Amino acid sequence: QMALGHRPDLMAQRANEAMAAADLRQRRVEAKPDAKFSLSYERPNAGFSQRAFDPSGNLQHIRQTFNYAVFGLEISLPIFNRNQGAIAAGSVAISAAKSKVSAAELALRHDVLQSLTRYEAAQARVSVYGNGVRDQAAKNLQVVREVYGYGRIPLLNVIDEQRRYLDIETGY
């Protein structure tokens, strides 16, 4: 459970799945009619380089200020294009993302179980080594040394038993 909650590769796959679901929701929304309202106001100040007389008889530049108010409504009706292809692709992307999440979870569970199995096997080996193999190897080495001391076996047998004892210690 801890591995399923904290592995970054699994979190990334779950994030990809959520992103695919959000993309599908967006494509479904885009397939519906949409209305846009617009409103604008302009006040241009236009003029000419010529001069003219104003109502009081003074000579002035020709200028005029206009006021424009514009509003509009734009409605998009997706009659022939309802985004069916994009929606289908989004559905497939979601199922692919779910499959990747499942595959990542299975791989993670396999890794955890494999690690636990190796750990339990290592504990069993340590128990076997600690409860009998090391003691027996030490006794065997002592017996072989004593027999060599009596002149019953050659030195190579003692060296061979010493090597076995060191292999057992190294394995432990």
PDB file of C-alpha atoms in Angstrom:
ATOM      1  CA  GLN A   1       0.000   0.000   0.000  1.00  0.00           C
ATOM      2  CA  MET A   2       2.850   2.389   0.780  1.00  0.00           C
ATOM      3  CA  ALA A   3       4.490   1.659  -2.558  1.00  0.00           C
ATOM      4  CA  LEU A   4       1.203   2.231  -4.421  1.00  0.00           C
ATOM      5  CA  GLY A   5       0.802   5.590  -2.732  1.00  0.00           C
ATOM      6  CA  HIS A   6       4.338   6.912  -3.048  1.00  0.00           C
ATOM      7  CA  ARG A   7       5.853   5.692  -6.329  1.00  0.00           C
ATOM      8  CA  PRO A   8       6.428   8.652  -8.687  1.00  0.00           C
ATOM      9  CA  ASP A   9       6.087   6.584 -11.867  1.00  0.00           C
ATOM     10  CA  LEU A  10       2.643   5.399 -10.764  1.00  0.00           C
ATOM     11  CA  MET A  11       1.660   8.952  -9.801  1.00  0.00           C
ATOM     12  CA  ALA A  12       2.701  10.135 -13.266  1.00  0.00           C
ATOM     13  CA  GLN A  13       0.548   7.460 -14.917  1.00  0.00           C
ATOM     14  CA  ARG A  14      -2.431   8.476 -12.773  1.00  0.00           C
ATOM     15  CA  ALA A  15      -1.845  12.128 -13.709  1.00  0.00           C
ATOM     16  CA  ASN A  16      -1.803  11.139 -17.402  1.00  0.00           C
ATOM     17  CA  GLU A  17      -5.128   9.383 -16.893  1.00  0.00           C
ATOM     18  CA  ALA A  18      -6.639  12.477 -15.244  1.00  0.00           C
ATOM     19  CA  MET A  19      -5.306  14.654 -18.050  1.00  0.00           C
ATOM     20  CA  ALA A  20      -6.881  12.374 -20.682  1.00  0.00           C
ATOM     21  CA  ALA A  21     -10.217  12.565 -18.846  1.00  0.00           C
ATOM     22  CA  ALA A  22     -10.023  16.377 -18.707  1.00  0.00           C
ATOM     23  CA  ASP A  23      -9.176  16.492 -22.423  1.00  0.00           C
ATOM     24  CA  LEU A  24     -12.238  14.352 -23.214  1.00  0.00           C
ATOM     25  CA  ARG A  25     -14.466  16.648 -21.128  1.00  0.00           C
ATOM     26  CA  GLN A  26     -13.118  19.652 -23.027  1.00  0.00           C
ATOM     27  CA  ARG A  27     -13.776  18.002 -26.403  1.00  0.00           C
ATOM     28  CA  ARG A  28     -17.342  17.161 -25.371  1.00  0.00           C
ATOM     29  CA  VAL A  29     -17.943  20.752 -24.315  1.00  0.00           C
ATOM     30  CA  GLU A  30     -16.534  22.007 -27.627  1.00  0.00           C
ATOM     31  CA  ALA A  31     -19.085  19.853 -29.480  1.00  0.00           C
ATOM     32  CA  LYS A  32     -22.012  21.823 -28.016  1.00  0.00           C
ATOM     33  CA  PRO A  33     -23.371  25.135 -29.308  1.00  0.00           C
ATOM     34  CA  ASP A  34     -21.438  28.121 -28.046  1.00  0.00           C
ATOM     35  CA  ALA A  35     -22.461  31.774 -27.805  1.00  0.00           C
ATOM     36  CA  LYS A  36     -20.112  34.735 -27.627  1.00  0.00           C
ATOM     37  CA  PHE A  37     -21.230  38.216 -26.758  1.00  0.00           C
ATOM     38  CA  SER A  38     -19.210  41.248 -27.692  1.00  0.00           C
ATOM     39  CA  LEU A  39     -19.527  44.910 -26.860  1.00  0.00           C
ATOM     40  CA  SER A  40     -17.255  47.773 -27.808  1.00  0.00           C
ATOM     41  CA  TYR A  41     -17.223  51.553 -27.691  1.00  0.00           C
ATOM     42  CA  GLU A  42     -15.101  53.895 -29.809  1.00  0.00           C
ATOM     43  CA  ARG A  43     -14.669  57.639 -29.758  1.00  0.00           C
ATOM     44  CA  PRO A  44     -12.474  58.604 -32.701  1.00  0.00           C
ATOM     45  CA  ASN A  45     -11.302  62.179 -33.111  1.00  0.00           C
ATOM     46  CA  ALA A  46     -10.834  62.824 -36.834  1.00  0.00           C
ATOM     47  CA  GLY A  47      -9.632  65.912 -38.595  1.00  0.00           C
ATOM     48  CA  PHE A  48      -8.100  67.497 -41.739  1.00  0.00           C
ATOM     49  CA  SER A  49      -5.144  69.761 -42.278  1.00  0.00           C
ATOM     50  CA  GLN A  50      -7.395  72.437 -43.877  1.00  0.00           C
ATOM     51  CA  ARG A  51      -8.988  75.233 -41.878  1.00  0.00           C
ATOM     52  CA  ALA A  52     -12.564  76.395 -41.769  1.00  0.00           C
ATOM     53  CA  PHE A  53     -14.621  79.032 -39.998  1.00  0.00           C
ATOM     54  CA  ASP A  54     -16.390  78.052 -36.788  1.00  0.00           C
ATOM     55  CA  PRO A  55     -19.864  79.463 -35.862  1.00  0.00           C
ATOM     56  CA  SER A  56     -18.272  82.519 -34.226  1.00  0.00           C
ATOM     57  CA  GLY A  57     -16.278  83.311 -37.407  1.00  0.00           C
ATOM     58  CA  ASN A  58     -12.814  82.204 -36.205  1.00  0.00           C
ATOM     59  CA  LEU A  59     -10.517  80.127 -38.400  1.00  0.00           C
ATOM     60  CA  GLN A  60      -9.920  76.643 -36.942  1.00  0.00           C
ATOM     61  CA  HIS A  61      -8.776  73.180 -37.982  1.00  0.00           C
ATOM     62  CA  ILE A  62     -11.514  70.880 -39.240  1.00  0.00           C
ATOM     63  CA  ARG A  63     -12.092  68.271 -36.502  1.00  0.00           C
ATOM     64  CA  GLN A  64     -14.961  66.056 -35.573  1.00  0.00           C
ATOM     65  CA  THR A  65     -15.479  63.611 -32.708  1.00  0.00           C
ATOM     66  CA  PHE A  66     -17.681  60.560 -33.290  1.00  0.00           C
ATOM     67  CA  ASN A  67     -19.189  58.100 -30.792  1.00  0.00           C
ATOM     68  CA  TYR A  68     -19.629  54.480 -31.875  1.00  0.00           C
ATOM     69  CA  ALA A  69     -21.245  51.748 -29.776  1.00  0.00           C
ATOM     70  CA  VAL A  70     -21.089  48.236 -31.214  1.00  0.00           C
ATOM     71  CA  PHE A  71     -22.555  45.072 -29.773  1.00  0.00           C
ATOM     72  CA  GLY A  72     -22.819  41.609 -31.231  1.00  0.00           C
ATOM     73  CA  LEU A  73     -23.796  38.026 -30.673  1.00  0.00           C
ATOM     74  CA  GLU A  74     -21.987  35.105 -32.321  1.00  0.00           C
ATOM     75  CA  ILE A  75     -23.439  31.615 -32.003  1.00  0.00           C
ATOM     76  CA  SER A  76     -21.506  28.614 -33.284  1.00  0.00           C
ATOM     77  CA  LEU A  77     -23.728  25.653 -34.086  1.00  0.00           C
ATOM     78  CA  PRO A  78     -21.752  22.461 -34.624  1.00  0.00           C
ATOM     79  CA  ILE A  79     -24.164  20.804 -37.046  1.00  0.00           C
ATOM     80  CA  PHE A  80     -21.760  18.884 -39.270  1.00  0.00           C
ATOM     81  CA  ASN A  81     -18.753  18.794 -36.950  1.00  0.00           C
ATOM     82  CA  ARG A  82     -19.647  17.556 -33.483  1.00  0.00           C
ATOM     83  CA  ASN A  83     -16.075  16.513 -32.651  1.00  0.00           C
ATOM     84  CA  GLN A  84     -16.964  12.826 -32.873  1.00  0.00           C
ATOM     85  CA  GLY A  85     -13.441  11.863 -33.948  1.00  0.00           C
ATOM     86  CA  ALA A  86     -11.769  13.820 -31.168  1.00  0.00           C
ATOM     87  CA  ILE A  87     -14.241  12.444 -28.616  1.00  0.00           C
ATOM     88  CA  ALA A  88     -13.588   8.876 -29.770  1.00  0.00           C
ATOM     89  CA  ALA A  89      -9.837   9.493 -29.647  1.00  0.00           C
ATOM     90  CA  GLY A  90     -10.217  10.915 -26.140  1.00  0.00           C
ATOM     91  CA  SER A  91     -12.127   7.821 -25.005  1.00  0.00           C
ATOM     92  CA  VAL A  92      -9.395   5.588 -26.383  1.00  0.00           C
ATOM     93  CA  ALA A  93      -6.748   7.745 -24.701  1.00  0.00           C
ATOM     94  CA  ILE A  94      -8.524   7.314 -21.352  1.00  0.00           C
ATOM     95  CA  SER A  95      -8.689   3.531 -21.724  1.00  0.00           C
ATOM     96  CA  ALA A  96      -5.007   3.472 -22.735  1.00  0.00           C
ATOM     97  CA  ALA A  97      -4.092   5.582 -19.694  1.00  0.00           C
ATOM     98  CA  LYS A  98      -6.105   3.244 -17.433  1.00  0.00           C
ATOM     99  CA  SER A  99      -4.289   0.270 -18.929  1.00  0.00           C
ATOM    100  CA  LYS A 100      -0.930   1.933 -18.290  1.00  0.00           C
ATOM    101  CA  VAL A 101      -1.917   2.618 -14.668  1.00  0.00           C
ATOM    102  CA  SER A 102      -2.965  -1.023 -14.239  1.00  0.00           C
ATOM    103  CA  ALA A 103       0.285  -2.229 -15.806  1.00  0.00           C
ATOM    104  CA  ALA A 104       2.323   0.049 -13.538  1.00  0.00           C
ATOM    105  CA  GLU A 105       0.408  -1.188 -10.477  1.00  0.00           C
ATOM    106  CA  LEU A 106       0.943  -4.829 -11.467  1.00  0.00           C
ATOM    107  CA  ALA A 107       4.651  -4.238 -12.050  1.00  0.00           C
ATOM    108  CA  LEU A 108       4.911  -2.485  -8.703  1.00  0.00           C
ATOM    109  CA  ARG A 109       3.095  -5.303  -6.890  1.00  0.00           C
ATOM    110  CA  HIS A 110       5.402  -7.803  -8.600  1.00  0.00           C
ATOM    111  CA  ASP A 111       8.488  -5.855  -7.530  1.00  0.00           C
ATOM    112  CA  VAL A 112       7.262  -5.626  -3.932  1.00  0.00           C
ATOM    113  CA  LEU A 113       6.394  -9.334  -3.750  1.00  0.00           C
ATOM    114  CA  GLN A 114       9.709 -10.276  -5.331  1.00  0.00           C
ATOM    115  CA  SER A 115      11.583  -8.120  -2.810  1.00  0.00           C
ATOM    116  CA  LEU A 116       9.633  -9.641   0.083  1.00  0.00           C
ATOM    117  CA  THR A 117      10.374 -13.151  -1.184  1.00  0.00           C
ATOM    118  CA  ARG A 118      14.079 -12.382  -1.468  1.00  0.00           C
ATOM    119  CA  TYR A 119      14.046 -10.851   2.028  1.00  0.00           C
ATOM    120  CA  GLU A 120      12.310 -13.886   3.555  1.00  0.00           C
ATOM    121  CA  ALA A 121      14.718 -16.245   1.781  1.00  0.00           C
ATOM    122  CA  ALA A 122      17.678 -14.245   3.083  1.00  0.00           C
ATOM    123  CA  GLN A 123      16.260 -14.414   6.614  1.00  0.00           C
ATOM    124  CA  ALA A 124      15.844 -18.177   6.278  1.00  0.00           C
ATOM    125  CA  ARG A 125      19.444 -18.543   5.063  1.00  0.00           C
ATOM    126  CA  VAL A 126      20.729 -16.458   7.974  1.00  0.00           C
ATOM    127  CA  SER A 127      18.744 -18.613  10.377  1.00  0.00           C
ATOM    128  CA  VAL A 128      20.158 -21.830   8.872  1.00  0.00           C
ATOM    129  CA  TYR A 129      23.687 -20.468   8.938  1.00  0.00           C
ATOM    130  CA  GLY A 130      23.325 -19.176  12.478  1.00  0.00           C
ATOM    131  CA  ASN A 131      21.606 -22.233  13.945  1.00  0.00           C
ATOM    132  CA  GLY A 132      23.841 -24.996  12.750  1.00  0.00           C
ATOM    133  CA  VAL A 133      25.964 -24.655   9.671  1.00  0.00           C
ATOM    134  CA  ARG A 134      28.592 -22.351  11.141  1.00  0.00           C
ATOM    135  CA  ASP A 135      28.917 -24.352  14.361  1.00  0.00           C
ATOM    136  CA  GLN A 136      29.138 -27.631  12.464  1.00  0.00           C
ATOM    137  CA  ALA A 137      31.762 -26.230  10.076  1.00  0.00           C
ATOM    138  CA  ALA A 138      33.858 -25.026  13.017  1.00  0.00           C
ATOM    139  CA  LYS A 139      33.604 -28.482  14.665  1.00  0.00           C
ATOM    140  CA  ASN A 140      34.561 -30.191  11.389  1.00  0.00           C
ATOM    141  CA  LEU A 141      37.615 -27.966  11.046  1.00  0.00           C
ATOM    142  CA  GLN A 142      38.655 -28.723  14.630  1.00  0.00           C
ATOM    143  CA  VAL A 143      38.288 -32.483  14.066  1.00  0.00           C
ATOM    144  CA  VAL A 144      40.316 -32.347  10.827  1.00  0.00           C
ATOM    145  CA  ARG A 145      43.084 -30.422  12.594  1.00  0.00           C
ATOM    146  CA  GLU A 146      43.202 -32.975  15.407  1.00  0.00           C
ATOM    147  CA  VAL A 147      43.308 -35.871  12.931  1.00  0.00           C
ATOM    148  CA  TYR A 148      46.137 -34.087  11.094  1.00  0.00           C
ATOM    149  CA  GLY A 149      47.904 -33.687  14.414  1.00  0.00           C
ATOM    150  CA  TYR A 150      47.834 -37.490  14.800  1.00  0.00           C
ATOM    151  CA  GLY A 151      49.339 -37.825  11.343  1.00  0.00           C
ATOM    152  CA  ARG A 152      46.342 -39.614   9.823  1.00  0.00           C
ATOM    153  CA  ILE A 153      45.582 -37.203   6.954  1.00  0.00           C
ATOM    154  CA  PRO A 154      47.702 -34.984   4.704  1.00  0.00           C
ATOM    155  CA  LEU A 155      47.974 -31.194   5.039  1.00  0.00           C
ATOM    156  CA  LEU A 156      45.916 -30.662   1.844  1.00  0.00           C
ATOM    157  CA  ASN A 157      42.840 -32.069   3.598  1.00  0.00           C
ATOM    158  CA  VAL A 158      43.252 -29.508   6.406  1.00  0.00           C
ATOM    159  CA  ILE A 159      43.625 -26.704   3.875  1.00  0.00           C
ATOM    160  CA  ASP A 160      40.544 -27.933   2.006  1.00  0.00           C
ATOM    161  CA  GLU A 161      38.474 -27.994   5.211  1.00  0.00           C
ATOM    162  CA  GLN A 162      39.779 -24.531   6.123  1.00  0.00           C
ATOM    163  CA  ARG A 163      38.609 -23.295   2.692  1.00  0.00           C
ATOM    164  CA  ARG A 164      35.121 -24.793   3.247  1.00  0.00           C
ATOM    165  CA  TYR A 165      34.904 -23.114   6.647  1.00  0.00           C
ATOM    166  CA  LEU A 166      35.894 -19.733   5.166  1.00  0.00           C
ATOM    167  CA  ASP A 167      33.327 -20.158   2.341  1.00  0.00           C
ATOM    168  CA  ILE A 168      30.606 -20.777   4.930  1.00  0.00           C
ATOM    169  CA  GLU A 169      31.674 -17.739   6.955  1.00  0.00           C
ATOM    170  CA  THR A 170      31.777 -15.596   3.816  1.00  0.00           C
ATOM    171  CA  GLY A 171      28.324 -16.818   2.802  1.00  0.00           C
ATOM    172  CA  TYR A 172      27.000 -15.972   6.239  1.00  0.00           C
TER     173      TYR A 172
END
